[in-house]
mmCIF file of C-alpha atoms in Angstrom:
data_model
loop_
_atom_site.group_PDB
_atom_site.id
_atom_site.type_symbol
_atom_site.label_atom_id
_atom_site.label_comp_id
_atom_site.label_asym_id
_atom_site.label_seq_id
_atom_site.Cartn_x
_atom_site.Cartn_y
_atom_site.Cartn_z
ATOM 1 C CA UNK N 212 41.700 -12.300 -47.520
ATOM 2 C CA UNK N 213 42.869 -14.254 -50.520
ATOM 3 C CA UNK N 214 45.785 -15.888 -49.358
ATOM 4 C CA UNK N 215 48.518 -18.348 -51.554
ATOM 5 C CA UNK N 216 50.041 -21.229 -50.104
ATOM 6 C CA UNK N 217 53.367 -22.305 -50.403
ATOM 7 C CA UNK N 218 55.045 -26.047 -50.130
ATOM 8 C CA UNK N 219 58.340 -25.355 -51.726
ATOM 9 C CA UNK N 220 60.559 -28.194 -54.108
ATOM 10 C CA UNK N 221 62.263 -28.018 -57.147
ATOM 11 C CA UNK N 222 60.519 -31.353 -59.025
ATOM 12 C CA UNK N 223 57.041 -30.645 -56.811
ATOM 13 C CA UNK N 224 55.886 -27.028 -55.272
ATOM 14 C CA UNK N 225 52.633 -27.350 -54.376
ATOM 15 C CA UNK N 226 49.992 -24.377 -53.917
ATOM 16 C CA UNK N 227 46.657 -24.132 -52.657
ATOM 17 C CA UNK N 228 44.618 -20.856 -53.005
ATOM 18 C CA UNK N 229 41.780 -20.140 -50.386
ATOM 19 C CA UNK N 230 39.815 -16.899 -49.327
ATOM 20 C CA UNK N 231 38.677 -16.183 -46.075
ATOM 21 C CA UNK N 232 36.689 -14.139 -45.246
ATOM 22 C CA UNK N 233 34.053 -13.185 -41.391
ATOM 23 C CA UNK N 234 36.182 -16.825 -39.983
ATOM 24 C CA UNK N 235 34.466 -18.864 -43.538
ATOM 25 C CA UNK N 236 37.184 -20.976 -45.642
ATOM 26 C CA UNK N 237 36.856 -21.258 -49.423
ATOM 27 C CA UNK N 238 39.271 -23.355 -51.762
ATOM 28 C CA UNK N 239 39.626 -21.490 -55.071
ATOM 29 C CA UNK N 240 42.379 -23.310 -56.737
ATOM 30 C CA UNK N 241 44.690 -25.712 -55.600
ATOM 31 C CA UNK N 242 46.848 -27.998 -57.805
ATOM 32 C CA UNK N 243 51.238 -28.883 -57.873
ATOM 33 C CA UNK N 244 53.758 -26.875 -59.960
ATOM 34 C CA UNK N 245 56.472 -29.564 -61.288
ATOM 35 C CA UNK N 246 59.792 -29.992 -63.094
ATOM 36 C CA UNK N 247 61.042 -32.654 -65.330
ATOM 37 C CA UNK N 248 63.047 -35.138 -64.159
ATOM 38 C CA UNK N 249 66.528 -34.672 -64.884
ATOM 39 C CA UNK N 250 66.319 -32.388 -66.588
ATOM 40 C CA UNK N 251 68.910 -28.962 -66.874
ATOM 41 C CA UNK N 252 68.553 -27.395 -63.348
ATOM 42 C CA UNK N 253 68.666 -23.546 -64.781
ATOM 43 C CA UNK N 254 65.423 -25.082 -66.984
ATOM 44 C CA UNK N 255 63.532 -26.323 -63.439
ATOM 45 C CA UNK N 256 63.894 -23.112 -61.677
ATOM 46 C CA UNK N 257 63.065 -21.548 -65.071
ATOM 47 C CA UNK N 258 59.620 -23.628 -64.920
ATOM 48 C CA UNK N 259 59.418 -23.312 -61.403
ATOM 49 C CA UNK N 260 59.588 -19.380 -62.586
ATOM 50 C CA UNK N 261 56.656 -19.732 -65.795
ATOM 51 C CA UNK N 262 54.305 -21.711 -64.143
ATOM 52 C CA UNK N 263 53.991 -19.943 -60.925
ATOM 53 C CA UNK N 264 53.802 -16.076 -63.352
ATOM 54 C CA UNK N 265 50.831 -17.993 -65.223
ATOM 55 C CA UNK N 266 48.904 -18.624 -61.580
ATOM 56 C CA UNK N 267 49.571 -15.082 -60.012
ATOM 57 C CA UNK N 268 48.337 -13.751 -63.992
ATOM 58 C CA UNK N 269 45.559 -15.687 -63.390
ATOM 59 C CA UNK N 270 44.737 -14.959 -59.748
ATOM 60 C CA UNK N 271 45.497 -11.346 -59.556
ATOM 61 C CA UNK N 272 44.110 -11.160 -56.361
ATOM 62 C CA UNK N 273 45.982 -12.607 -53.955
ATOM 63 C CA UNK N 274 46.739 -10.446 -51.195
ATOM 64 C CA UNK N 275 49.213 -12.661 -49.096
ATOM 65 C CA UNK N 276 52.009 -16.026 -49.894
ATOM 66 C CA UNK N 277 51.998 -17.842 -47.178
ATOM 67 C CA UNK N 278 55.176 -19.874 -48.433
ATOM 68 C CA UNK N 279 57.181 -23.321 -46.148
ATOM 69 C CA UNK N 280 60.238 -21.753 -44.734
ATOM 70 C CA UNK N 281 63.806 -23.622 -45.315
ATOM 71 C CA UNK N 282 64.707 -25.724 -43.107
ATOM 72 C CA UNK N 283 68.132 -27.925 -44.194
ATOM 73 C CA UNK N 284 67.816 -31.827 -43.800
ATOM 74 C CA UNK N 285 71.224 -34.568 -44.124
ATOM 75 C CA UNK N 286 70.664 -34.403 -47.707
ATOM 76 C CA UNK N 287 72.988 -30.352 -48.417
ATOM 77 C CA UNK N 288 72.794 -30.919 -52.329
ATOM 78 C CA UNK N 289 69.090 -30.953 -52.515
ATOM 79 C CA UNK N 290 68.813 -28.200 -50.390
ATOM 80 C CA UNK N 291 70.983 -26.158 -52.004
ATOM 81 C CA UNK N 292 68.586 -27.167 -55.068
ATOM 82 C CA UNK N 293 65.168 -26.796 -52.693
ATOM 83 C CA UNK N 294 66.618 -23.185 -51.599
ATOM 84 C CA UNK N 295 67.224 -22.313 -54.957
ATOM 85 C CA UNK N 296 64.210 -22.977 -56.582
ATOM 86 C CA UNK N 297 62.526 -21.231 -53.618
ATOM 87 C CA UNK N 298 64.908 -17.754 -54.256
ATOM 88 C CA UNK N 299 62.523 -17.852 -58.070
ATOM 89 C CA UNK N 300 59.299 -18.466 -56.072
ATOM 90 C CA UNK N 301 59.832 -15.367 -53.971
ATOM 91 C CA UNK N 302 62.592 -13.127 -56.376
ATOM 92 C CA UNK N 303 58.750 -13.784 -58.101
ATOM 93 C CA UNK N 304 56.113 -13.073 -55.246
ATOM 94 C CA UNK N 305 57.969 -9.609 -54.715
ATOM 95 C CA UNK N 306 57.667 -8.168 -58.701
ATOM 96 C CA UNK N 307 54.150 -9.144 -58.041
ATOM 97 C CA UNK N 308 54.020 -6.959 -54.497
ATOM 98 C CA UNK N 309 52.461 -9.948 -52.979
ATOM 99 C CA UNK N 310 53.538 -9.558 -48.869
ATOM 100 C CA UNK N 311 54.977 -13.147 -48.096
ATOM 101 C CA UNK N 312 54.903 -14.870 -44.906
ATOM 102 C CA UNK N 313 57.453 -17.934 -43.294
ATOM 103 C CA UNK N 314 56.048 -20.319 -41.655
ATOM 104 C CA UNK N 315 57.685 -23.735 -40.048
ATOM 105 C CA UNK N 316 55.676 -27.268 -40.905
ATOM 106 C CA UNK N 317 55.133 -27.202 -37.085
ATOM 107 C CA UNK N 318 53.602 -24.118 -37.340
ATOM 108 C CA UNK N 319 51.849 -25.797 -40.174
ATOM 109 C CA UNK N 320 50.715 -28.474 -37.777
ATOM 110 C CA UNK N 321 49.997 -26.625 -34.678
ATOM 111 C CA UNK N 322 47.707 -24.484 -36.575
ATOM 112 C CA UNK N 323 45.739 -27.006 -38.270
ATOM 113 C CA UNK N 324 45.762 -29.772 -35.515
ATOM 114 C CA UNK N 325 46.502 -27.828 -32.321
ATOM 115 C CA UNK N 326 49.753 -29.973 -32.364
ATOM 116 C CA UNK N 327 53.025 -29.000 -33.572
ATOM 117 C CA UNK N 328 53.694 -33.270 -34.372
ATOM 118 C CA UNK N 329 50.635 -34.132 -35.399
ATOM 119 C CA UNK N 330 50.818 -37.273 -38.145
ATOM 120 C CA UNK N 331 50.163 -36.403 -42.357
ATOM 121 C CA UNK N 332 46.891 -38.336 -41.276
ATOM 122 C CA UNK N 333 45.655 -36.213 -38.339
ATOM 123 C CA UNK N 334 46.262 -32.937 -40.530
ATOM 124 C CA UNK N 335 44.829 -34.395 -43.666
ATOM 125 C CA UNK N 336 41.919 -34.768 -41.570
ATOM 126 C CA UNK N 337 40.932 -31.498 -40.142
ATOM 127 C CA UNK N 338 41.899 -30.026 -43.566
ATOM 128 C CA UNK N 339 38.833 -32.002 -45.354
ATOM 129 C CA UNK N 340 36.659 -30.583 -42.541
ATOM 130 C CA UNK N 341 38.077 -26.688 -42.359
ATOM 131 C CA UNK N 342 38.190 -26.859 -45.676
ATOM 132 C CA UNK N 343 34.460 -28.686 -46.329
ATOM 133 C CA UNK N 344 36.424 -30.430 -49.062
ATOM 134 C CA UNK N 345 35.395 -34.406 -50.648
ATOM 135 C CA UNK N 346 38.711 -35.431 -51.386
ATOM 136 C CA UNK N 347 41.977 -34.282 -50.494
ATOM 137 C CA UNK N 348 44.584 -33.556 -52.808
ATOM 138 C CA UNK N 349 46.643 -37.016 -53.720
ATOM 139 C CA UNK N 350 49.506 -34.869 -53.458
ATOM 140 C CA UNK N 351 51.499 -34.139 -49.863
ATOM 141 C CA UNK N 352 52.913 -31.368 -51.823
ATOM 142 C CA UNK N 353 49.494 -30.200 -52.701
ATOM 143 C CA UNK N 354 47.979 -30.238 -49.308
ATOM 144 C CA UNK N 355 50.979 -28.678 -47.589
ATOM 145 C CA UNK N 356 50.612 -26.114 -49.481
ATOM 146 C CA UNK N 357 46.829 -25.373 -47.833
ATOM 147 C CA UNK N 358 47.838 -26.017 -44.571
ATOM 148 C CA UNK N 359 50.566 -23.060 -44.843
ATOM 149 C CA UNK N 360 47.704 -21.184 -46.369
ATOM 150 C CA UNK N 361 45.587 -21.689 -43.451
ATOM 151 C CA UNK N 362 48.426 -21.328 -40.541
ATOM 152 C CA UNK N 363 48.559 -18.143 -42.104
ATOM 153 C CA UNK N 364 45.622 -17.426 -41.411
ATOM 154 C CA UNK N 365 45.262 -19.079 -38.029
ATOM 155 C CA UNK N 366 48.356 -16.990 -36.931
ATOM 156 C CA UNK N 367 46.244 -13.922 -37.658
ATOM 157 C CA UNK N 368 49.666 -12.249 -38.682
ATOM 158 C CA UNK N 369 48.108 -11.125 -42.789
ATOM 159 C CA UNK N 370 47.827 -7.764 -43.336
ATOM 160 C CA UNK N 371 44.297 -5.776 -43.725
ATOM 161 C CA UNK N 372 43.784 -3.433 -46.537
ATOM 162 C CA UNK N 373 41.829 -0.164 -46.918
ATOM 163 C CA UNK N 374 40.279 -0.076 -50.263
ATOM 164 C CA UNK N 375 42.658 -1.072 -53.386
ATOM 165 C CA UNK N 376 45.842 1.059 -51.220
ATOM 166 C CA UNK N 377 48.014 -1.600 -50.139
ATOM 167 C CA UNK N 378 50.041 0.934 -48.314
ATOM 168 C CA UNK N 379 47.099 1.323 -45.874
ATOM 169 C CA UNK N 380 47.907 -1.299 -43.689
ATOM 170 C CA UNK N 381 47.055 -2.763 -39.704
ATOM 171 C CA UNK N 382 49.039 -5.748 -39.066
ATOM 172 C CA UNK N 383 46.402 -7.518 -35.654
ATOM 173 C CA UNK N 384 48.607 -10.038 -33.525
ATOM 174 C CA UNK N 385 46.355 -11.341 -31.677
ATOM 175 C CA UNK N 386 46.501 -14.259 -28.664
ATOM 176 C CA UNK N 387 47.063 -17.256 -30.070
ATOM 177 C CA UNK N 388 50.574 -15.208 -31.856
ATOM 178 C CA UNK N 389 51.727 -14.258 -28.556
ATOM 179 C CA UNK N 390 50.925 -17.775 -26.994
ATOM 180 C CA UNK N 391 53.392 -18.350 -30.108
ATOM 181 C CA UNK N 392 56.507 -15.688 -29.541
ATOM 182 C CA UNK N 393 56.233 -16.759 -25.230
ATOM 183 C CA UNK N 394 56.923 -20.629 -26.467
ATOM 184 C CA UNK N 395 58.779 -19.398 -28.545
ATOM 185 C CA UNK N 396 61.294 -17.086 -25.948
ATOM 186 C CA UNK N 397 60.167 -20.189 -23.427
ATOM 187 C CA UNK N 398 62.430 -23.136 -26.484
ATOM 188 C CA UNK N 399 65.519 -19.943 -26.977
ATOM 189 C CA UNK N 400 66.196 -19.989 -22.461
ATOM 190 C CA UNK N 401 65.633 -23.882 -22.691
ATOM 191 C CA UNK N 402 68.710 -24.081 -24.655
ATOM 192 C CA UNK N 403 70.609 -21.366 -23.214
ATOM 193 C CA UNK N 404 70.600 -23.876 -19.830
ATOM 194 C CA UNK N 405 71.597 -27.054 -22.020
ATOM 195 C CA UNK N 406 74.333 -24.823 -23.324
ATOM 196 C CA UNK N 407 75.543 -24.069 -19.856
ATOM 197 C CA UNK N 408 75.009 -27.554 -18.542
ATOM 198 C CA UNK N 409 77.277 -28.787 -21.190
ATOM 199 C CA UNK N 410 79.782 -25.991 -20.544
ATOM 200 C CA UNK N 411 79.835 -27.430 -17.000
ATOM 201 C CA UNK N 412 80.334 -30.457 -17.665
ATOM 202 C CA UNK N 413 83.349 -29.880 -20.432
ATOM 203 C CA UNK N 414 85.136 -27.625 -17.347
ATOM 204 C CA UNK N 415 84.384 -30.406 -15.126
ATOM 205 C CA UNK N 416 85.693 -32.448 -17.229
ATOM 206 C CA UNK N 417 88.576 -31.445 -18.033
ATOM 207 C CA UNK N 418 89.499 -30.390 -14.449
ATOM 208 C CA UNK N 419 89.537 -34.521 -13.867
ATOM 209 C CA UNK N 420 91.960 -34.714 -16.612
ATOM 210 C CA UNK N 421 94.169 -33.081 -15.052
#
């Protein structure tokens, strides 16, 4: 299985290509797509597409892409630009008929270090160990891309192909994935109870004001 991990952005887009077979990892290539700062934004999007196309043409045996899920930060303008760049990335991957899977930063850290709130240093050390690398990439964007690629294998949601016919697919749901799903369910229930408590408190305050 050949996996392309991508850390989306518009100034720097980290990528990492690894192979995963018989529980063994091998780094094929990694790097970072960059666009000129303060240049015309549509041109930056065009460069992202062109550079990604070049990578995909060079490595035309990529089976799946693992990309960081979009989340909004306090800077809405930046978030919108990242979303636009991410759309270009997704469209480019889709044109090459590559299956796409999305993971949050917490899921990536959980898969690599076993803890969703792991520090950058902890993640780096585990990446270095798992991928048997003497030195880690200098840019965080590239390291994050490699982490996302490994994350996909840990969730084991990748598609296994029979021969070269991509229409013959089998998806495996592992015990690890079930744990994540149960945790997500628990988190939703916790949020629901919290909302109920807030609603009850507001109603109580409203009655006291009468």
